[in-house]
Amino acid sequence: MHAIEKILAKASGKSEVRSGEIVEARVDVAEVNDLYLQVIKSFYEMGGERVANPDKVTFVFDHYSPSPTIKAADNQRQMREFCEKMGISRLFDVGEGVCHQVLAESGLVGPGKIVIETDSHSTTLGALGAFASGVGATDLAIILLTGQLWFKVPPVIRIEVDGAIPYGVMAKDVILYILGKLKQDAAIYKAVEYSGSAISSMSMDERFVLCNMSVEMGAKTAYIQPDDITFNFLEEKGAKRDDFEVFVTDGDFCYQESYAFDVSGLSPQVALPGSVDDVANIEDAQPVPVTQVFIGTCTGGRLNDIKTAANILRGRHVAKGVRCLIVPASRTIFRDALAEGYVKDLVEAGAVFVTPGCGPCLGAHEGVLTAGDVCVSTSSRNFPGRMGSTEASIFVASPATAAASALAGHLADPRNFIG
Amino acid sequence: MKEVELIQGRVFVFGDNIDTDQIYPGRYLELTEPEEVALHAMEGADPDFPSKVRPGDIIVAGKNFGCGSSREHAVITLIASGVRAVVAKSFARIFYRNAINRGLPVVEIPDLEPNSISQGSIATLDFKNGIFSSSEGKTYNFVPFPDNIMAIIEAGGIMPFYKAKATSRTPKKP
């Protein structure tokens, strides 16, 4: 069996499960974000009176945080009241950050856990060896009611990434390259496992990016086998090794598909507006003038991303006509970026800091685009209308490419601005 | 209980990778009432759709329909705007689950060619026999839903289904 299958088997009280089988599994950590008042509505509509396991439930206010409208503020108020009433103590309120990052830092998530969130990018947490997946509001309400949910055991695709990642190239470039090759529907209803020498040498910050964007190829979940980098990360967050169970894939396990990539010669990548799998080498992309650069989100707002941007912009200035927004993925990251001096460097270079959260990525607030805007974004999606107007263009790129573009005033190759 | 063995409606045709931002743009996510949510169905893909759609209409699309966000609004907006079913080459996972949970029939036909179905034609979905056909004579077969999924759809979604189950389990007072 694969490690993912073993996690699902354990959580559903079985000794063995197979791909395609439907299991009823207990959920270790459930998370509701502030887009989903529907969770509470569905809970009551199904006759809910009390939450099965309040200690396993978290609420994170990140998409509309701080609230931009009265309606959003009222949704959050109702959620606070629900937590109070149901005895849910883990409410991460305005300013704590993006749900996936907040959970990663909470020490609650690690190897062997089943983590279900009302957000498609929940695949992020597979980087910690968890089975992590996104669901809609009503599925999450069922978890509140019963503590469990049904899952189809997914077939697993192996993506092996080898080679030393070149200077100026980041995990974001690696995953964009893979998406460009495999396309948006490559892993619908499947799990994706990353392995290989390039993965083993990646920091947790970078591993999260790969797992995060796996949902852009349709993946139900993503997975990286826990190693010392994983355990060191968890230890730093105050988690104990005994809190988790590490499952290992059997040697005779048959992957449904396997792909191998060598990234030692990879250029920075950019996804062209409209589709995240329409990917080009930066040197082949036109130097399109940009009006906004956005460094943030659950994909691109970690400390390594802010540090990379600071290294490029330090002592220089954002080009005239460009708004350069930086949104740390969590309060902890914001605090660390302050301590390291990156915030000062970036603000002096003309960048604007926004509260930890994820509002601009989905066009909710704090950086909405109008017709004719061109944004280079470290986010995961460039669907038409994603960040506001359907007549705006979004290029998805690494934090290095985004920072270089802010400096140049047009889509730019970061290798020209570092080293 | 609703009878959903046969559905017939006008067809709207879309392409591949119709994502949840096109089905329901992010700027409206704070809305929570189905009647408000309904006003923005498919707006990102076809701004005129909300004014054109009528109860009973069917959406036909290519691969990976509903990719992107987990927002249940994407399903709520289609149902509340009157869309009766979605037929596509393939569906994104979360959208598919949300649709079944909400009682919206989502029919996967891997060999579907959306362009073979004309915009505005009348199509029929025969759930019992697994046949999708359009008024211009194009016919496709699909694997019918298993009984347990059909039961959820017939109940109008997992919420009424769950409630009905809970009620039937409650012992009656003597």
Coordinates of C-alpha atoms in Angstrom, one line a residue:
Chain A
M1 CA 0.0 0.0 0.0
H2 CA 1.0 3.6 -0.4
A3 CA 1.6 5.8 2.7
I4 CA -1.6 7.8 1.7
E5 CA -3.6 4.5 1.6
K6 CA -2.2 3.5 5.0
I7 CA -3.3 6.9 6.4
L8 CA -6.8 6.4 5.1
A9 CA -6.9 2.8 6.2
K10 CA -6.0 3.7 9.8
A11 CA -8.5 6.6 9.9
S12 CA -11.3 4.3 8.7
G13 CA -10.4 1.4 11.0
K14 CA -9.3 -0.9 8.2
S15 CA -6.2 -2.9 7.7
E16 CA -6.2 -2.5 4.0
V17 CA -7.7 -0.1 1.4
R18 CA -7.5 0.0 -2.4
S19 CA -7.7 2.7 -4.9
G20 CA -11.3 3.4 -5.9
E21 CA -12.7 2.1 -2.6
I22 CA -14.9 4.4 -0.6
V23 CA -14.1 4.7 3.1
E24 CA -15.6 6.6 6.0
A25 CA -12.6 8.2 7.7
R26 CA -12.3 10.2 11.0
V27 CA -11.0 13.7 10.5
D28 CA -8.1 14.9 12.7
V29 CA -8.2 18.6 11.8
A30 CA -11.1 20.4 10.2
E31 CA -10.8 24.0 9.1
V32 CA -13.4 26.6 8.0
N33 CA -12.3 29.9 6.5
D34 CA -14.3 33.1 6.4
L35 CA -15.8 32.5 2.9
Y36 CA -17.9 29.8 4.3
L37 CA -20.8 30.9 6.5
Q38 CA -22.5 28.2 4.4
V39 CA -20.8 25.6 6.7
I40 CA -22.8 26.9 9.6
K41 CA -26.0 27.2 7.5
S42 CA -25.6 23.7 6.2
F43 CA -24.9 22.4 9.8
Y44 CA -28.1 23.8 11.1
E45 CA -30.1 22.8 8.0
M46 CA -29.1 19.2 8.7
G47 CA -30.4 19.5 12.2
G48 CA -27.0 20.1 13.9
E49 CA -27.1 21.0 17.5
R50 CA -23.6 20.4 18.7
V51 CA -20.2 19.9 17.0
A52 CA -18.9 16.4 17.3
N53 CA -15.3 17.2 18.2
P54 CA -14.8 20.9 18.9
D55 CA -11.1 20.4 19.7
K56 CA -10.5 19.2 16.1
V57 CA -12.2 22.2 14.5
T58 CA -10.5 25.5 13.6
F59 CA -11.8 28.7 12.0
V60 CA -9.4 31.0 10.2
F61 CA -10.4 34.5 9.0
D62 CA -8.2 35.0 5.9
H63 CA -10.1 35.7 2.7
Y64 CA -11.9 38.8 3.9
S65 CA -9.6 39.9 6.7
P66 CA -9.8 42.6 7.9
S67 CA -13.4 42.7 6.6
P68 CA -13.8 45.1 3.6
T69 CA -17.6 45.3 3.9
I70 CA -20.4 45.2 6.4
K71 CA -21.6 41.9 5.0
A72 CA -18.1 40.3 5.4
A73 CA -17.9 41.7 8.9
D74 CA -21.3 40.2 9.7
N75 CA -20.3 36.8 8.4
Q76 CA -17.2 36.8 10.6
R77 CA -19.3 37.9 13.6
Q78 CA -21.7 34.9 13.1
M79 CA -18.7 32.6 12.9
R80 CA -17.2 34.0 16.2
E81 CA -20.6 33.4 17.8
F82 CA -20.8 29.9 16.5
C83 CA -17.3 29.1 17.8
E84 CA -18.3 30.5 21.2
K85 CA -21.5 28.5 21.3
M86 CA -20.0 25.3 20.2
G87 CA -16.9 25.4 22.3
I88 CA -14.5 25.8 19.4
S89 CA -11.4 27.5 21.0
R90 CA -9.2 27.5 17.9
L91 CA -10.4 30.6 16.2
F92 CA -7.6 32.4 14.3
D93 CA -9.0 35.8 13.9
V94 CA -8.1 38.8 11.6
G95 CA -4.4 39.1 10.9
E96 CA -3.3 35.5 11.8
G97 CA -2.8 34.6 8.2
V98 CA -3.8 32.2 5.4
C99 CA -5.4 29.0 6.7
H100 CA -2.9 26.5 5.3
Q101 CA 0.1 28.4 6.7
V102 CA -1.6 29.0 10.0
L103 CA -2.4 25.3 10.3
A104 CA 1.2 24.4 9.3
E105 CA 2.5 26.6 12.1
S106 CA 0.0 25.4 14.6
G107 CA 1.7 22.1 15.4
L108 CA -1.6 20.3 14.8
V109 CA -0.8 19.1 11.3
G110 CA 1.9 16.5 10.6
P111 CA 2.6 13.0 9.3
G112 CA -0.4 10.6 9.3
K113 CA -3.1 13.2 10.1
I114 CA -6.3 13.7 8.0
V115 CA -6.8 17.4 7.5
I116 CA -9.8 18.7 5.7
E117 CA -10.3 22.4 4.9
T118 CA -12.9 24.5 3.1
D119 CA -10.2 25.6 0.6
S120 CA -8.9 23.9 -2.5
H121 CA -5.3 24.6 -1.7
S122 CA -5.5 22.3 1.4
T123 CA -3.2 20.0 -0.6
T124 CA -0.4 22.3 0.7
L125 CA -0.3 20.3 4.0
G126 CA 0.6 17.1 2.2
A127 CA 4.2 18.5 2.3
L128 CA 4.1 17.6 6.0
G129 CA 3.1 14.0 5.3
A130 CA -0.6 14.5 6.1
F131 CA -3.6 13.4 4.0
A132 CA -4.9 16.9 3.3
S133 CA -7.7 17.8 1.0
G134 CA -10.2 20.6 0.3
V135 CA -14.0 20.3 0.4
G136 CA -17.0 22.5 0.0
A137 CA -19.1 23.9 2.8
T138 CA -21.6 21.1 3.2
D139 CA -19.0 18.4 3.4
L140 CA -17.3 20.4 6.1
A141 CA -20.6 20.7 7.9
I142 CA -20.9 16.9 7.8
I143 CA -17.5 16.7 9.6
L144 CA -18.8 19.1 12.2
L145 CA -21.9 16.9 12.8
T146 CA -20.2 13.5 12.7
G147 CA -16.4 13.9 12.9
Q148 CA -16.1 11.9 9.7
L149 CA -16.4 12.1 6.0
W150 CA -16.4 9.7 3.1
F151 CA -13.5 9.5 0.7
K152 CA -12.7 7.6 -2.4
V153 CA -9.2 6.2 -2.1
P154 CA -7.3 7.9 -4.9
P155 CA -4.8 6.3 -7.3
V156 CA -1.3 7.8 -6.8
I157 CA 0.9 9.5 -9.4
R158 CA 4.6 9.8 -8.7
I159 CA 6.4 12.9 -9.9
E160 CA 10.1 12.6 -9.4
V161 CA 12.1 15.8 -9.6
D162 CA 15.9 15.5 -9.8
G163 CA 18.8 17.8 -10.3
A164 CA 20.2 20.9 -8.5
I165 CA 17.8 23.8 -8.9
P166 CA 19.7 26.7 -10.6
Y167 CA 20.3 30.1 -9.0
G168 CA 17.3 32.4 -9.5
V169 CA 14.9 29.5 -10.0
M170 CA 12.4 28.6 -7.2
A171 CA 9.9 25.8 -6.4
K172 CA 7.3 28.0 -8.1
D173 CA 9.2 27.7 -11.4
V174 CA 9.4 23.9 -10.9
I175 CA 5.7 23.4 -10.3
L176 CA 4.8 25.8 -13.2
Y177 CA 7.1 23.8 -15.5
I178 CA 5.4 20.6 -14.4
L179 CA 1.9 22.1 -14.9
G180 CA 2.9 23.3 -18.3
K181 CA 3.9 19.7 -19.2
L182 CA 1.2 17.7 -17.5
K183 CA -1.7 20.2 -17.8
Q184 CA -4.6 21.3 -15.7
D185 CA -6.5 18.0 -15.7
A186 CA -3.6 15.6 -15.2
A187 CA -4.5 14.5 -11.7
I188 CA -8.2 14.9 -11.3
Y189 CA -9.3 12.7 -8.4
K190 CA -5.8 11.5 -7.9
A191 CA -3.0 11.9 -5.4
V192 CA 0.3 13.3 -6.4
E193 CA 3.6 12.3 -4.6
Y194 CA 6.8 14.3 -5.1
S195 CA 10.1 12.6 -4.6
G196 CA 13.7 12.9 -6.0
S197 CA 16.9 14.7 -5.2
A198 CA 15.5 18.2 -5.9
I199 CA 12.7 17.6 -3.4
S200 CA 14.9 16.2 -0.7
S201 CA 17.1 19.3 -0.8
M202 CA 14.1 21.7 -0.7
S203 CA 13.2 23.7 2.5
M204 CA 9.7 23.3 3.9
D205 CA 8.8 26.7 2.5
E206 CA 9.5 25.5 -1.0
R207 CA 7.9 22.0 -0.6
F208 CA 4.6 23.7 0.5
V209 CA 4.6 25.5 -2.9
L210 CA 4.7 22.2 -4.9
C211 CA 1.9 20.6 -2.8
N212 CA -0.1 23.8 -2.8
M213 CA -0.3 24.0 -6.6
S214 CA -0.9 20.3 -7.1
V215 CA -4.6 21.2 -7.0
E216 CA -4.0 23.2 -10.2
M217 CA -3.6 19.9 -12.0
G218 CA -6.8 18.6 -10.3
A219 CA -5.1 16.7 -7.5
K220 CA -7.2 15.5 -4.5
T221 CA -4.2 15.5 -2.3
A222 CA -0.4 15.8 -2.5
Y223 CA 2.3 14.1 -0.5
I224 CA 6.0 14.3 0.3
Q225 CA 7.5 11.5 2.5
P226 CA 8.5 13.1 5.8
D227 CA 12.2 13.4 6.5
D228 CA 14.5 15.4 8.8
I229 CA 13.5 18.7 7.2
T230 CA 9.9 17.9 8.0
F231 CA 10.6 16.9 11.6
N232 CA 12.8 19.9 12.2
F233 CA 10.0 22.2 10.9
L234 CA 7.5 20.5 13.2
E235 CA 9.8 20.6 16.2
E236 CA 10.3 24.4 15.6
K237 CA 6.5 24.7 15.7
G238 CA 6.3 23.0 19.1
A239 CA 5.0 19.7 17.9
K240 CA 6.2 16.4 19.3
R241 CA 7.3 13.4 17.2
D242 CA 4.9 11.2 19.2
D243 CA 1.9 13.3 18.1
F244 CA 2.2 11.9 14.6
E245 CA 2.6 8.5 12.8
V246 CA 4.8 8.2 9.8
F247 CA 3.6 5.8 7.2
V248 CA 5.9 4.4 4.6
T249 CA 4.9 3.2 1.1
D250 CA 5.5 -0.5 0.5
G251 CA 8.3 -1.4 -1.9
D252 CA 6.0 -3.3 -4.2
F253 CA 3.4 -0.4 -4.6
C254 CA 2.4 0.2 -8.2
Y255 CA 1.9 3.9 -9.0
Q256 CA -0.8 4.6 -11.6
E257 CA 1.6 6.9 -13.5
S258 CA 5.1 8.1 -13.0
Y259 CA 6.8 11.1 -14.4
A260 CA 10.4 12.3 -14.1
F261 CA 11.8 15.8 -14.5
D262 CA 15.3 17.1 -14.3
V263 CA 15.4 20.7 -13.3
S264 CA 19.1 21.4 -13.3
G265 CA 18.8 23.5 -16.5
L266 CA 15.4 25.1 -15.7
S267 CA 14.8 28.8 -16.5
P268 CA 12.4 30.9 -14.4
Q269 CA 8.9 30.1 -15.7
V270 CA 5.8 32.3 -16.2
A271 CA 2.2 31.2 -16.7
L272 CA 0.5 33.5 -19.3
P273 CA -2.8 35.2 -18.5
G274 CA -5.9 33.0 -18.5
S275 CA -4.5 29.6 -17.8
V276 CA -2.0 28.3 -15.3
D277 CA -0.8 25.5 -17.6
D278 CA 0.1 27.9 -20.4
V279 CA 3.7 28.3 -19.3
A280 CA 6.8 29.8 -21.0
N281 CA 10.4 30.3 -20.1
I282 CA 10.9 33.8 -18.9
E283 CA 13.4 34.5 -21.7
D284 CA 10.7 33.6 -24.3
A285 CA 8.0 35.8 -22.7
Q286 CA 7.5 39.4 -24.0
P287 CA 8.6 42.1 -21.5
V288 CA 5.0 43.3 -21.1
P289 CA 4.6 46.5 -19.0
V290 CA 3.1 45.8 -15.6
T291 CA 0.9 47.9 -13.3
Q292 CA 0.8 45.7 -10.2
V293 CA 3.1 43.1 -8.6
F294 CA 1.6 40.9 -5.9
I295 CA 3.9 38.9 -3.7
G296 CA 1.9 36.8 -1.2
T297 CA -0.8 34.1 -0.8
C298 CA -0.7 30.5 0.4
T299 CA 1.6 29.8 -2.6
G300 CA 4.0 32.7 -2.5
G301 CA 3.9 34.7 0.8
R302 CA 6.3 32.7 3.0
L303 CA 9.5 34.0 4.6
N304 CA 11.7 32.7 1.9
D305 CA 9.6 34.5 -0.7
I306 CA 9.7 37.8 1.1
K307 CA 13.5 37.4 1.7
T308 CA 13.9 36.7 -2.0
A309 CA 12.0 39.9 -2.9
A310 CA 14.0 41.9 -0.4
N311 CA 17.3 40.7 -1.8
I312 CA 16.2 41.9 -5.2
L313 CA 14.6 45.2 -4.2
R314 CA 17.0 46.3 -1.4
G315 CA 18.6 49.6 -2.0
R316 CA 16.6 50.1 -5.3
H317 CA 13.1 51.3 -6.1
V318 CA 10.0 49.9 -7.5
A319 CA 9.4 51.3 -11.0
K320 CA 7.1 54.3 -11.5
G321 CA 3.6 53.2 -12.4
V322 CA 3.9 49.8 -10.5
R323 CA 2.0 49.0 -7.3
C324 CA 4.1 46.4 -5.5
L325 CA 1.9 44.6 -2.8
I326 CA 3.4 42.3 -0.3
V327 CA 1.1 40.1 1.9
P328 CA 2.9 37.8 4.4
A329 CA 1.1 34.4 4.6
S330 CA 1.0 34.6 8.4
R331 CA 1.6 36.8 11.4
T332 CA 4.6 34.7 12.3
I333 CA 6.1 35.3 8.8
F334 CA 5.4 39.0 9.1
R335 CA 7.1 39.1 12.5
D336 CA 10.1 37.2 11.2
A337 CA 10.3 39.4 8.1
L338 CA 10.3 42.4 10.5
A339 CA 13.1 40.9 12.6
E340 CA 15.2 40.1 9.6
G341 CA 14.8 43.7 8.3
Y342 CA 13.1 42.6 5.0
V343 CA 10.0 44.7 5.7
K344 CA 12.1 47.9 6.1
D345 CA 14.1 47.0 2.9
L346 CA 10.9 46.5 0.9
V347 CA 9.0 49.5 2.3
E348 CA 12.0 51.7 1.5
A349 CA 12.0 50.3 -2.0
G350 CA 8.4 51.5 -2.4
A351 CA 6.5 48.3 -1.7
V352 CA 3.2 48.2 0.2
F353 CA 2.5 45.8 3.0
V354 CA -1.0 44.4 3.6
T355 CA -2.4 42.4 6.5
P356 CA -1.5 38.7 6.5
G357 CA -4.3 36.9 4.6
C358 CA -5.3 36.1 1.1
G359 CA -7.7 38.8 -0.1
P360 CA -6.0 40.0 -3.3
C361 CA -5.6 36.5 -4.8
L362 CA -9.3 36.0 -5.3
G363 CA -10.2 39.6 -6.0
A364 CA -11.9 40.1 -2.6
H365 CA -10.1 43.3 -1.6
E366 CA -6.7 45.0 -1.1
G367 CA -5.5 45.0 -4.6
V368 CA -8.4 44.4 -7.0
L369 CA -7.5 44.8 -10.7
T370 CA -9.4 47.0 -13.2
A371 CA -9.6 46.6 -17.0
G372 CA -6.2 47.0 -18.6
D373 CA -4.2 46.2 -15.4
V374 CA -1.3 43.8 -15.8
C375 CA -0.3 41.9 -12.7
V376 CA 2.7 39.7 -12.0
S377 CA 1.5 37.5 -9.1
T378 CA 3.1 34.8 -7.0
S379 CA -0.4 33.4 -6.5
S380 CA -1.6 30.1 -7.9
R381 CA -4.3 31.2 -10.3
N382 CA -4.7 33.5 -13.3
F383 CA -8.2 32.5 -14.4
P384 CA -10.0 35.3 -16.2
G385 CA -11.4 37.7 -13.6
R386 CA -9.6 36.0 -10.7
M387 CA -8.3 39.3 -9.2
G388 CA -11.1 41.6 -10.3
S389 CA -11.8 42.6 -13.9
T390 CA -12.0 39.9 -16.6
E391 CA -10.2 42.5 -18.8
A392 CA -7.1 42.5 -16.5
S393 CA -4.2 40.2 -17.2
I394 CA -2.4 38.0 -14.6
F395 CA 1.0 36.4 -15.1
V396 CA 1.8 33.8 -12.4
A397 CA 5.5 33.7 -11.5
S398 CA 8.0 33.1 -8.7
P399 CA 8.6 35.8 -6.0
A400 CA 12.0 36.4 -7.7
T401 CA 10.4 37.1 -11.1
A402 CA 7.7 39.2 -9.5
A403 CA 10.2 41.3 -7.6
A404 CA 12.4 41.7 -10.7
S405 CA 9.3 42.8 -12.7
A406 CA 8.4 45.4 -10.0
L407 CA 11.9 46.8 -10.3
A408 CA 12.0 46.8 -14.1
G409 CA 8.4 47.9 -14.6
H410 CA 7.8 45.0 -17.0
L411 CA 7.9 41.3 -17.0
A412 CA 11.5 40.6 -16.2
D413 CA 14.1 37.8 -15.8
P414 CA 15.2 37.7 -12.1
R415 CA 18.6 36.4 -13.1
N416 CA 19.4 39.9 -14.4
F417 CA 18.9 41.4 -10.9
I418 CA 20.6 38.9 -8.5
G419 CA 24.1 37.8 -7.7
Chain B
M1 CA -39.0 13.5 -3.3
K2 CA -38.4 14.7 -6.8
E3 CA -38.5 12.5 -9.8
V4 CA -35.3 13.0 -11.8
E5 CA -35.3 10.0 -14.2
L6 CA -35.6 12.3 -17.2
I7 CA -34.5 15.9 -17.6
Q8 CA -35.1 17.9 -20.7
G9 CA -33.8 21.5 -21.3
R10 CA -32.2 24.1 -23.4
V11 CA -28.4 23.8 -23.8
F12 CA -25.7 26.3 -23.1
V13 CA -22.3 25.2 -24.4
F14 CA -18.9 26.0 -22.9
G15 CA -15.3 24.9 -23.5
D16 CA -12.6 23.3 -21.4
N17 CA -11.4 24.2 -17.9
I18 CA -14.4 26.4 -17.0
D19 CA -13.1 27.4 -13.5
T20 CA -15.1 28.4 -10.4
D21 CA -14.1 32.0 -10.9
Q22 CA -15.9 32.0 -14.2
I23 CA -18.9 30.1 -12.7
Y24 CA -19.0 32.5 -9.7
P25 CA -16.6 35.4 -9.5
G26 CA -14.7 35.8 -6.2
R27 CA -15.9 39.4 -5.7
Y28 CA -19.4 38.1 -4.8
L29 CA -18.2 35.5 -2.3
E30 CA -19.5 37.3 0.8
L31 CA -23.1 36.8 -0.4
T32 CA -24.8 34.0 1.4
E33 CA -28.5 34.0 0.2
P34 CA -29.1 31.7 -2.8
E35 CA -31.3 34.3 -4.5
E36 CA -28.5 36.9 -4.4
V37 CA -25.9 34.3 -5.4
A38 CA -28.1 33.3 -8.4
L39 CA -27.7 36.7 -10.0
H40 CA -24.0 36.0 -11.0
A41 CA -24.1 32.5 -12.5
M42 CA -21.5 31.9 -15.2
E43 CA -20.9 35.7 -15.3
G44 CA -17.1 35.3 -15.7
A45 CA -17.5 33.1 -18.8
D46 CA -20.6 34.8 -20.4
P47 CA -21.7 38.1 -18.8
D48 CA -25.1 37.7 -20.4
F49 CA -25.7 34.2 -18.9
P50 CA -27.6 35.4 -15.8
S51 CA -30.1 37.2 -17.9
K52 CA -30.5 34.4 -20.5
V53 CA -30.7 31.3 -18.3
R54 CA -34.1 29.9 -17.7
P55 CA -35.3 27.2 -15.3
G56 CA -34.6 23.7 -16.7
D57 CA -31.6 24.7 -18.8
I58 CA -28.6 22.3 -19.1
I59 CA -24.9 23.3 -19.3
V60 CA -22.7 21.3 -21.6
A61 CA -18.9 21.7 -21.3
G62 CA -15.5 20.2 -22.1
K63 CA -13.0 18.8 -19.6
N64 CA -12.3 19.8 -16.0
F65 CA -15.5 21.8 -15.4
G66 CA -15.4 23.5 -12.0
C67 CA -11.7 23.5 -11.5
G68 CA -10.2 25.9 -9.0
S69 CA -11.8 27.0 -5.7
S70 CA -13.8 24.8 -3.3
R71 CA -16.5 27.5 -3.2
E72 CA -19.9 25.9 -2.9
H73 CA -21.3 29.1 -4.3
A74 CA -20.4 27.7 -7.8
V75 CA -23.0 25.0 -7.4
I76 CA -25.5 27.1 -5.5
T77 CA -25.4 29.8 -8.2
L78 CA -26.1 27.3 -11.0
I79 CA -29.0 25.6 -9.1
A80 CA -30.5 28.9 -8.0
S81 CA -30.3 30.4 -11.5
G82 CA -32.4 27.4 -12.8
V83 CA -29.6 25.2 -14.3
R84 CA -31.0 21.6 -14.0
A85 CA -27.9 19.6 -14.9
V86 CA -24.3 19.9 -16.1
V87 CA -22.9 17.5 -18.7
A88 CA -19.1 17.6 -19.3
K89 CA -16.1 15.5 -20.5
S90 CA -14.8 15.6 -16.9
F91 CA -15.3 17.5 -13.6
A92 CA -13.0 18.9 -11.0
R93 CA -13.2 16.9 -7.8
I94 CA -14.5 19.4 -5.3
F95 CA -17.1 20.8 -7.7
Y96 CA -18.3 17.3 -8.4
R97 CA -18.7 16.5 -4.6
N98 CA -20.4 19.9 -4.0
A99 CA -22.8 19.3 -6.9
I100 CA -23.9 15.8 -5.6
N101 CA -24.2 17.2 -2.1
R102 CA -26.5 19.9 -3.4
G103 CA -28.5 17.6 -5.6
L104 CA -27.3 19.0 -9.0
P105 CA -26.9 16.1 -11.4
V106 CA -23.3 16.2 -12.9
V107 CA -22.9 13.8 -15.8
E108 CA -19.5 12.8 -16.9
I109 CA -19.1 11.7 -20.6
P110 CA -15.4 11.3 -21.5
D111 CA -16.0 11.1 -25.2
L112 CA -18.3 14.1 -25.3
E113 CA -17.6 16.7 -28.0
P114 CA -19.2 19.9 -26.7
N115 CA -19.0 21.5 -30.1
S116 CA -21.3 18.7 -31.5
I117 CA -24.1 20.1 -29.4
S118 CA -25.6 23.4 -30.6
Q119 CA -26.2 26.3 -28.3
G120 CA -29.9 26.6 -27.6
S121 CA -30.8 23.1 -28.8
I122 CA -33.0 20.9 -26.6
A123 CA -31.3 18.1 -24.9
T124 CA -32.5 15.1 -22.9
L125 CA -30.8 13.3 -20.0
D126 CA -32.1 9.8 -19.4
F127 CA -30.6 8.9 -16.0
K128 CA -32.1 5.4 -15.9
N129 CA -30.6 4.3 -19.1
G130 CA -27.6 6.6 -19.2
I131 CA -28.4 8.4 -22.4
F132 CA -27.7 12.0 -23.3
S133 CA -29.2 13.2 -26.6
S134 CA -29.8 16.5 -28.3
S135 CA -32.6 17.6 -30.6
E136 CA -30.2 17.6 -33.5
G137 CA -29.7 13.9 -33.2
K138 CA -26.4 13.6 -31.3
T139 CA -26.5 10.8 -28.7
Y140 CA -24.0 9.8 -26.0
N141 CA -24.1 7.1 -23.4
F142 CA -23.0 7.5 -19.8
V143 CA -22.7 5.3 -16.8
P144 CA -25.8 5.8 -14.7
F145 CA -25.4 7.0 -11.1
P146 CA -25.3 4.2 -8.5
D147 CA -28.5 4.0 -6.4
N148 CA -27.0 5.7 -3.4
I149 CA -26.0 8.8 -5.4
M150 CA -29.3 8.8 -7.2
A151 CA -31.0 8.7 -3.8
I152 CA -29.1 11.9 -2.8
I153 CA -30.0 13.6 -6.0
E154 CA -33.7 12.6 -5.8
A155 CA -33.8 13.9 -2.2
G156 CA -32.6 17.3 -3.5
G157 CA -29.2 17.0 -2.0
I158 CA -27.3 15.7 1.0
M159 CA -29.0 18.1 3.5
P160 CA -32.6 17.0 2.9
F161 CA -31.2 13.4 2.4
Y162 CA -29.4 13.5 5.8
K163 CA -32.4 15.1 7.5
A164 CA -34.8 12.5 6.2
K165 CA -32.4 9.7 7.3
A166 CA -32.1 11.2 10.8
T167 CA -35.9 11.5 11.0
S168 CA -36.5 8.0 10.0
R169 CA -34.1 6.8 12.6
T170 CA -35.7 8.8 15.4
P171 CA -37.9 6.4 17.4
K172 CA -41.5 7.5 17.4
K173 CA -43.0 8.4 20.7
P174 CA -45.5 5.9 22.0

